[in-house]
Amino acid sequence: MEVYKFGGASVKDAQNIRQLAEIVKQAPRPLVIVVSAMGKTTNALEKIIDAYFFHNKDFSQQLQKIKNYHSEIAQELFPDSHSVFNYLERLFLRLENELSRPPSMNYDFDYDRIIVFGELISTTIISQYLNLQGQNNLWIDAREIIKTDNNHREGNVDWQLTETLIRKQLDFSNTDLYVTQGFIASDRNNQSISLGREGSDFSAAIIASALSADKLTVWKDVDGIYSADPKRFSQAQKINNLSYRETIELAFYGAKVIHPKTLKPLKDKNIPLYVKSFVNPQQPGTVIHSFAEDLSPKVPVIIVKDSQILISLAMRDASFITEKEIEKIFAIINRHKSKNNVMQRSALSFSFCTDYDHAHTPAMIEELKNHFTVKYNTDLTLYTIRHYTREVIEKITAGKEILLHQQSRHNVYFVVKETTEVPQTSL
Ligand code: ASP
Ligand code: MG
């Protein structure tokens, strides 16, 4: 059996959903398809959650926009009297219901119980549309098959329970096609839990692994993995084969190709991962598998991560930063669920660069201030160049203010302040 994953871009409008149905029609059976929220719905829901949680602001217009967006897509795909409109109405009522409860004290908990609607709505439309096309399928609530701890916004999977549930529920006894959501799961108390932004790839890998799939295909709006973002770098090269290891390295530093957690479950079961274009499905795309070790690129790979903050800590009395202090720093970083991308230590200071998260970073800084003198710069960009050459480093760093620079045998990292609008760089 195989698993297909369709990201937000590949279900962003009626035309793409028709294309999805075409791809699914050609696909082998049995098949599980895992689908993200449509287009930028998750971003839009995040804005609503912020308005709801932090600002007590009116979000009815934003909510209406999300409703209209999905209704218009459904109107293009279904006849007027189709039952999908009832299902959508019910889902929107449930979403409104969640938003009419007073916020809890826990942002991440509230985030999860609201964010899941993006995927619940998209898969309802997709499942019904496939049925309408004669591709009979069963819709599965992913929260009933993927179980995590209660670490909201980045649940840690309970592998054993999850595997048992997936095998039991997706046994293909009544169908050869299941449709389910990426990104969403639940804890043992059946509270909604999300798996981290862009986590649908990971969901697909969890399912592929539990069912020992022959392969997982991730359908995207690009035709594979590139050595750099083709939109930012004119000479980005397509990579045909990658090893799991190499892909994990790329994903960890923010290559937008695949969620970093996706690879491990696949690697453990030796399941190849295909990254393919849903516009040109006949193109081979990129294949990630265990035999690719020698084929992995030695071309420089450039990964850009925006919205970084560089935080520098020093002792108030200008004494050394000892291991004891570093232990304290890491405990605080961990408590605030911060992702530490690069770090550097000198005798008197400890600096680290992390993704800026408006719900957590300010509180982390406040806590650090209780112990250290804290300085920070925001709106930074982290460049990682893997398999770097001098020439590429010079091109990337030209005209940029470098705040932190670190180099290892395979990778070089630059935390920079972009001085101008990001121009297209030719490599
Ligand atoms: N819809 C979620 C997101 O945009 C999950 C995903 O797309 O993978 O982050
Ligand atoms: Mg997405």
mmCIF file of N, CA, C and O in Angstrom, residues 340-390:
data_model
loop_
_atom_site.group_PDB
_atom_site.id
_atom_site.type_symbol
_atom_site.label_atom_id
_atom_site.label_comp_id
_atom_site.label_asym_id
_atom_site.label_seq_id
_atom_site.Cartn_x
_atom_site.Cartn_y
_atom_site.Cartn_z
ATOM 1 N N ASN A 340 16.461 26.088 19.527
ATOM 2 C CA ASN A 340 17.772 26.710 19.510
ATOM 3 C C ASN A 340 18.495 26.327 18.217
ATOM 4 O O ASN A 340 18.862 25.191 18.025
ATOM 5 N N ASN A 341 18.672 27.282 17.320
ATOM 6 C CA ASN A 341 19.230 26.928 16.012
ATOM 7 C C ASN A 341 20.755 26.949 15.965
ATOM 8 O O ASN A 341 21.366 26.035 15.441
ATOM 9 N N VAL A 342 21.362 28.004 16.459
ATOM 10 C CA VAL A 342 22.827 28.065 16.532
ATOM 11 C C VAL A 342 23.163 28.700 17.867
ATOM 12 O O VAL A 342 22.437 29.558 18.362
ATOM 13 N N MET A 343 24.274 28.289 18.450
ATOM 14 C CA MET A 343 24.670 28.929 19.707
ATOM 15 C C MET A 343 26.165 29.144 19.725
ATOM 16 O O MET A 343 26.919 28.480 19.008
ATOM 17 N N GLN A 344 26.602 30.089 20.560
ATOM 18 C CA GLN A 344 28.015 30.399 20.636
ATOM 19 C C GLN A 344 28.311 30.876 22.040
ATOM 20 O O GLN A 344 27.534 31.597 22.645
ATOM 21 N N ARG A 345 29.489 30.467 22.499
ATOM 22 C CA ARG A 345 29.821 30.831 23.863
ATOM 23 C C ARG A 345 31.199 31.470 23.887
ATOM 24 O O ARG A 345 32.107 31.044 23.176
ATOM 25 N N SER A 346 31.333 32.508 24.687
ATOM 26 C CA SER A 346 32.664 33.037 24.960
ATOM 27 C C SER A 346 32.799 33.065 26.475
ATOM 28 O O SER A 346 31.893 32.629 27.187
ATOM 29 N N ALA A 347 33.911 33.587 26.974
ATOM 30 C CA ALA A 347 34.108 33.584 28.428
ATOM 31 C C ALA A 347 32.980 34.326 29.131
ATOM 32 O O ALA A 347 32.436 33.866 30.131
ATOM 33 N N LEU A 348 32.581 35.435 28.560
ATOM 34 C CA LEU A 348 31.649 36.297 29.291
ATOM 35 C C LEU A 348 30.238 36.323 28.738
ATOM 36 O O LEU A 348 29.360 36.974 29.301
ATOM 37 N N SER A 349 30.035 35.611 27.641
ATOM 38 C CA SER A 349 28.669 35.649 27.119
ATOM 39 C C SER A 349 28.270 34.319 26.489
ATOM 40 O O SER A 349 29.113 33.507 26.126
ATOM 41 N N PHE A 350 26.967 34.157 26.383
ATOM 42 C CA PHE A 350 26.399 32.994 25.699
ATOM 43 C C PHE A 350 25.321 33.528 24.769
ATOM 44 O O PHE A 350 24.422 34.249 25.204
ATOM 45 N N SER A 351 25.455 33.219 23.472
ATOM 46 C CA SER A 351 24.466 33.720 22.508
ATOM 47 C C SER A 351 23.788 32.555 21.834
ATOM 48 O O SER A 351 24.421 31.539 21.571
ATOM 49 N N PHE A 352 22.526 32.725 21.548
ATOM 50 C CA PHE A 352 21.840 31.712 20.757
ATOM 51 C C PHE A 352 20.786 32.337 19.863
ATOM 52 O O PHE A 352 20.234 33.391 20.168
ATOM 53 N N CYS A 353 20.581 31.645 18.755
ATOM 54 C CA CYS A 353 19.654 32.147 17.753
ATOM 55 C C CYS A 353 18.477 31.182 17.722
ATOM 56 O O CYS A 353 18.647 29.968 17.690
ATOM 57 N N THR A 354 17.279 31.735 17.765
ATOM 58 C CA THR A 354 16.100 30.876 17.858
ATOM 59 C C THR A 354 14.968 31.450 16.996
ATOM 60 O O THR A 354 14.989 32.628 16.649
ATOM 61 N N ASP A 355 14.002 30.607 16.649
ATOM 62 C CA ASP A 355 12.824 31.086 15.910
ATOM 63 C C ASP A 355 12.042 32.013 16.834
ATOM 64 O O ASP A 355 11.777 31.646 17.982
ATOM 65 N N TYR A 356 11.654 33.165 16.337
ATOM 66 C CA TYR A 356 10.853 34.064 17.167
ATOM 67 C C TYR A 356 9.408 33.566 17.201
ATOM 68 O O TYR A 356 8.770 33.388 16.175
ATOM 69 N N ASP A 357 8.908 33.335 18.403
ATOM 70 C CA ASP A 357 7.521 32.883 18.561
ATOM 71 C C ASP A 357 6.833 33.887 19.486
ATOM 72 O O ASP A 357 7.181 33.985 20.658
ATOM 73 N N HIS A 358 5.880 34.614 18.923
ATOM 74 C CA HIS A 358 5.300 35.721 19.702
ATOM 75 C C HIS A 358 4.588 35.246 20.966
ATOM 76 O O HIS A 358 4.417 35.999 21.904
ATOM 77 N N ALA A 359 4.196 33.971 20.995
ATOM 78 C CA ALA A 359 3.487 33.488 22.182
ATOM 79 C C ALA A 359 4.456 33.045 23.284
ATOM 80 O O ALA A 359 4.052 32.921 24.431
ATOM 81 N N HIS A 360 5.700 32.761 22.935
ATOM 82 C CA HIS A 360 6.624 32.213 23.932
ATOM 83 C C HIS A 360 7.900 33.016 24.145
ATOM 84 O O HIS A 360 8.415 33.075 25.258
ATOM 85 N N THR A 361 8.440 33.612 23.066
ATOM 86 C CA THR A 361 9.758 34.243 23.184
ATOM 87 C C THR A 361 9.781 35.391 24.199
ATOM 88 O O THR A 361 10.712 35.463 25.008
ATOM 89 N N PRO A 362 8.790 36.296 24.207
ATOM 90 C CA PRO A 362 8.861 37.392 25.194
ATOM 91 C C PRO A 362 8.917 36.874 26.639
ATOM 92 O O PRO A 362 9.687 37.388 27.452
ATOM 93 N N ALA A 363 8.150 35.826 26.933
ATOM 94 C CA ALA A 363 8.162 35.284 28.301
ATOM 95 C C ALA A 363 9.512 34.650 28.620
ATOM 96 O O ALA A 363 10.012 34.745 29.748
ATOM 97 N N MET A 364 10.112 34.023 27.618
ATOM 98 C CA MET A 364 11.437 33.414 27.840
ATOM 99 C C MET A 364 12.461 34.505 28.147
ATOM 100 O O MET A 364 13.274 34.373 29.072
ATOM 101 N N ILE A 365 12.390 35.598 27.391
ATOM 102 C CA ILE A 365 13.341 36.704 27.627
ATOM 103 C C ILE A 365 13.156 37.260 29.042
ATOM 104 O O ILE A 365 14.131 37.506 29.759
ATOM 105 N N GLU A 366 11.896 37.405 29.450
ATOM 106 C CA GLU A 366 11.647 37.908 30.813
ATOM 107 C C GLU A 366 12.284 36.999 31.852
ATOM 108 O O GLU A 366 12.910 37.458 32.796
ATOM 109 N N GLU A 367 12.145 35.698 31.644
ATOM 110 C CA GLU A 367 12.721 34.771 32.629
ATOM 111 C C GLU A 367 14.249 34.824 32.607
ATOM 112 O O GLU A 367 14.895 34.792 33.658
ATOM 113 N N LEU A 368 14.822 34.934 31.419
ATOM 114 C CA LEU A 368 16.292 35.028 31.331
ATOM 115 C C LEU A 368 16.794 36.289 32.040
ATOM 116 O O LEU A 368 17.856 36.293 32.671
ATOM 117 N N LYS A 369 15.986 37.353 31.944
ATOM 118 C CA LYS A 369 16.382 38.633 32.569
ATOM 119 C C LYS A 369 16.476 38.527 34.096
ATOM 120 O O LYS A 369 17.132 39.340 34.734
ATOM 121 N N ASN A 370 15.778 37.540 34.663
ATOM 122 C CA ASN A 370 15.877 37.359 36.116
ATOM 123 C C ASN A 370 17.268 36.897 36.531
ATOM 124 O O ASN A 370 17.639 37.014 37.693
ATOM 125 N N HIS A 371 18.013 36.354 35.584
ATOM 126 C CA HIS A 371 19.318 35.777 35.938
ATOM 127 C C HIS A 371 20.489 36.462 35.243
ATOM 128 O O HIS A 371 21.609 36.413 35.723
ATOM 129 N N PHE A 372 20.247 37.033 34.074
ATOM 130 C CA PHE A 372 21.360 37.526 33.251
ATOM 131 C C PHE A 372 21.070 38.929 32.727
ATOM 132 O O PHE A 372 19.935 39.377 32.751
ATOM 133 N N THR A 373 22.144 39.533 32.227
ATOM 134 C CA THR A 373 21.943 40.722 31.405
ATOM 135 C C THR A 373 21.611 40.220 30.010
ATOM 136 O O THR A 373 22.350 39.401 29.450
ATOM 137 N N VAL A 374 20.512 40.676 29.472
ATOM 138 C CA VAL A 374 20.029 40.112 28.202
ATOM 139 C C VAL A 374 20.022 41.184 27.114
ATOM 140 O O VAL A 374 19.495 42.281 27.325
ATOM 141 N N LYS A 375 20.619 40.861 25.982
ATOM 142 C CA LYS A 375 20.504 41.737 24.811
ATOM 143 C C LYS A 375 19.984 40.902 23.659
ATOM 144 O O LYS A 375 20.301 39.716 23.578
ATOM 145 N N TYR A 376 19.213 41.517 22.795
ATOM 146 C CA TYR A 376 18.759 40.713 21.653
ATOM 147 C C TYR A 376 18.485 41.556 20.424
ATOM 148 O O TYR A 376 18.261 42.762 20.524
ATOM 149 N N ASN A 377 18.544 40.912 19.268
ATOM 150 C CA ASN A 377 18.185 41.531 17.986
ATOM 151 C C ASN A 377 17.119 40.670 17.324
ATOM 152 O O ASN A 377 17.272 39.451 17.282
ATOM 153 N N THR A 378 16.107 41.334 16.810
ATOM 154 C CA THR A 378 15.030 40.561 16.161
ATOM 155 C C THR A 378 15.051 40.761 14.639
ATOM 156 O O THR A 378 15.869 41.520 14.121
ATOM 157 N N ASP A 379 14.123 40.102 13.964
ATOM 158 C CA ASP A 379 13.998 40.192 12.493
ATOM 159 C C ASP A 379 15.279 39.815 11.774
ATOM 160 O O ASP A 379 15.679 40.476 10.817
ATOM 161 N N LEU A 380 15.925 38.787 12.252
ATOM 162 C CA LEU A 380 17.166 38.349 11.622
ATOM 163 C C LEU A 380 16.889 37.146 10.716
ATOM 164 O O LEU A 380 15.818 36.538 10.772
ATOM 165 N N THR A 381 17.885 36.844 9.914
ATOM 166 C CA THR A 381 17.775 35.690 9.025
ATOM 167 C C THR A 381 18.949 34.758 9.296
ATOM 168 O O THR A 381 20.073 35.223 9.464
ATOM 169 N N LEU A 382 18.647 33.492 9.346
ATOM 170 C CA LEU A 382 19.706 32.491 9.512
ATOM 171 C C LEU A 382 19.956 31.822 8.163
ATOM 172 O O LEU A 382 19.042 31.243 7.572
ATOM 173 N N TYR A 383 21.182 31.957 7.687
ATOM 174 C CA TYR A 383 21.582 31.253 6.466
ATOM 175 C C TYR A 383 22.418 30.050 6.855
ATOM 176 O O TYR A 383 23.382 30.192 7.614
ATOM 177 N N THR A 384 22.042 28.889 6.365
ATOM 178 C CA THR A 384 22.878 27.707 6.536
ATOM 179 C C THR A 384 23.350 27.296 5.150
ATOM 180 O O THR A 384 22.531 27.182 4.229
ATOM 181 N N ILE A 385 24.649 27.143 4.995
ATOM 182 C CA ILE A 385 25.156 26.650 3.709
ATOM 183 C C ILE A 385 25.827 25.307 3.984
ATOM 184 O O ILE A 385 26.774 25.220 4.751
ATOM 185 N N ARG A 386 25.236 24.283 3.379
ATOM 186 C CA ARG A 386 25.768 22.936 3.565
ATOM 187 C C ARG A 386 26.643 22.615 2.368
ATOM 188 O O ARG A 386 26.302 22.968 1.247
ATOM 189 N N HIS A 387 27.747 21.955 2.605
ATOM 190 C CA HIS A 387 28.752 21.709 1.551
ATOM 191 C C HIS A 387 29.189 23.045 0.944
ATOM 192 O O HIS A 387 29.129 23.242 -0.272
ATOM 193 N N TYR A 388 29.569 23.944 1.798
ATOM 194 C CA TYR A 388 29.866 25.311 1.361
ATOM 195 C C TYR A 388 31.152 25.410 0.545
ATOM 196 O O TYR A 388 32.038 24.567 0.644
ATOM 197 N N THR A 389 31.211 26.460 -0.251
ATOM 198 C CA THR A 389 32.452 26.834 -0.928
ATOM 199 C C THR A 389 32.680 28.307 -0.612
ATOM 200 O O THR A 389 31.735 29.022 -0.235
ATOM 201 N N ARG A 390 33.922 28.750 -0.785
ATOM 202 C CA ARG A 390 34.213 30.157 -0.484
ATOM 203 C C ARG A 390 33.382 31.095 -1.349
ATOM 204 O O ARG A 390 32.858 32.107 -0.899
#
